[in-house]
Amino acid sequence: KQEVTQIPAALSVPEGENLVLNCSFTDSAIYNLQWFRQDPGKGLTSLLLIQSSQREQTSGRLNASLDKSSGRSTLYIAASQPGDSATYLCAEGTYKYIFGTGTRLKVLA
Amino acid sequence: DAGVIQSPRHEVTEMGQEVTLRCKPISGHNSLFWYRQTMMRGLELLIYFNNNVPIDDSGMPEDRFSAKMPNASFSTLKIQPSEPRDSAVYFCASSQRGVGEKLFFGSGTQLSVL
């Protein structure tokens, strides 16, 4: 059974720090990996999509990388801001995405 | 674009009642997904439609759940009869082609079955 694990479950950092969120998956034949952000009481917003033939994607202060051989993806957030506070989820799959349980991030002003 | 639109935002009902959740996907998207999110189980895919046709309903928990997509701009998820364990946030999401595409989520319906 495919599983997606995210560590840590929660993280608090001071504003301005660079941070890394981790996602690991058991499916070696990974197709695509997406990182999402979820604010309390809201839906999910897709941040970055890494397709199977790619190794990383960047958008502004966010960079996501994918290492299929180790079954890991990381989301790097540069110069964190209080507005980055949210839950970050990774999901692996094709159309049938398997979601991790998320990392709750709090950036302190 | 208004994004994926779900209604209602909140639904409180009593056990045994029928519940219908509604979704309007983003115009031009041909894939639609219903997800359920709970603290215990996280996000689970319930059903996936492509071009209005159900492709994978293996995540539908039991016969009390049914979903339809009568046209490209509307889908419903029905629970009948509802039970307290159905309480969760139900999300609808759409994507342009389904495979290898970004998912766009609605704001969800918070369902409470008393």
PDB file of C-alpha atoms in Angstrom, chain B residues 23-34 47-56 67-76 93-98:
ATOM      1  CA  CYS B  23     -19.551  21.198  -6.898  1.00  0.00           C
ATOM      2  CA  LYS B  24     -18.901  23.377  -9.919  1.00  0.00           C
ATOM      3  CA  PRO B  25     -15.432  22.720 -11.386  1.00  0.00           C
ATOM      4  CA  ILE B  26     -13.293  25.267 -13.161  1.00  0.00           C
ATOM      5  CA  SER B  27     -14.528  25.852 -16.699  1.00  0.00           C
ATOM      6  CA  GLY B  28     -12.492  23.837 -19.205  1.00  0.00           C
ATOM      7  CA  HIS B  29     -11.320  21.265 -16.666  1.00  0.00           C
ATOM      8  CA  ASN B  30     -12.306  17.760 -17.655  1.00  0.00           C
ATOM      9  CA  SER B  31     -11.339  15.913 -14.467  1.00  0.00           C
ATOM     10  CA  LEU B  32     -13.179  16.152 -11.165  1.00  0.00           C
ATOM     11  CA  PHE B  33     -12.361  14.616  -7.809  1.00  0.00           C
ATOM     12  CA  TRP B  34     -14.207  14.281  -4.512  1.00  0.00           C
ATOM     13  CA  ILE B  47     -14.208   9.237  -6.601  1.00  0.00           C
ATOM     14  CA  TYR B  48     -12.664  10.521  -9.814  1.00  0.00           C
ATOM     15  CA  PHE B  49     -14.538  11.597 -12.961  1.00  0.00           C
ATOM     16  CA  ASN B  50     -12.992  12.172 -16.357  1.00  0.00           C
ATOM     17  CA  ASN B  51     -15.134  13.785 -19.060  1.00  0.00           C
ATOM     18  CA  ASN B  52     -18.167  13.322 -16.769  1.00  0.00           C
ATOM     19  CA  VAL B  53     -17.607   9.552 -16.514  1.00  0.00           C
ATOM     20  CA  PRO B  54     -16.723   7.923 -13.165  1.00  0.00           C
ATOM     21  CA  ILE B  55     -13.308   6.333 -13.637  1.00  0.00           C
ATOM     22  CA  ASP B  56     -12.403   5.252 -10.125  1.00  0.00           C
ATOM     23  CA  ALA B  67     -21.768  10.671  -6.887  1.00  0.00           C
ATOM     24  CA  LYS B  68     -22.952  11.986 -10.214  1.00  0.00           C
ATOM     25  CA  MET B  69     -21.661  14.317 -12.856  1.00  0.00           C
ATOM     26  CA  PRO B  70     -24.534  15.044 -15.256  1.00  0.00           C
ATOM     27  CA  ASN B  71     -22.514  17.621 -17.215  1.00  0.00           C
ATOM     28  CA  ALA B  72     -19.080  19.219 -17.346  1.00  0.00           C
ATOM     29  CA  SER B  73     -20.008  22.000 -14.966  1.00  0.00           C
ATOM     30  CA  PHE B  74     -21.754  20.231 -12.112  1.00  0.00           C
ATOM     31  CA  SER B  75     -21.269  17.292  -9.774  1.00  0.00           C
ATOM     32  CA  THR B  76     -23.014  16.047  -6.648  1.00  0.00           C
ATOM     33  CA  ALA B  93     -11.132  19.402  -6.918  1.00  0.00           C
ATOM     34  CA  SER B  94     -10.673  19.706 -10.646  1.00  0.00           C
ATOM     35  CA  SER B  95      -7.808  19.604 -13.096  1.00  0.00           C
ATOM     36  CA  GLN B  96      -7.374  20.200 -16.782  1.00  0.00           C
ATOM     37  CA  ARG B  97      -6.533  16.702 -17.868  1.00  0.00           C
ATOM     38  CA  GLY B  98      -6.333  14.666 -14.701  1.00  0.00           C
TER      39      GLY B  98
END
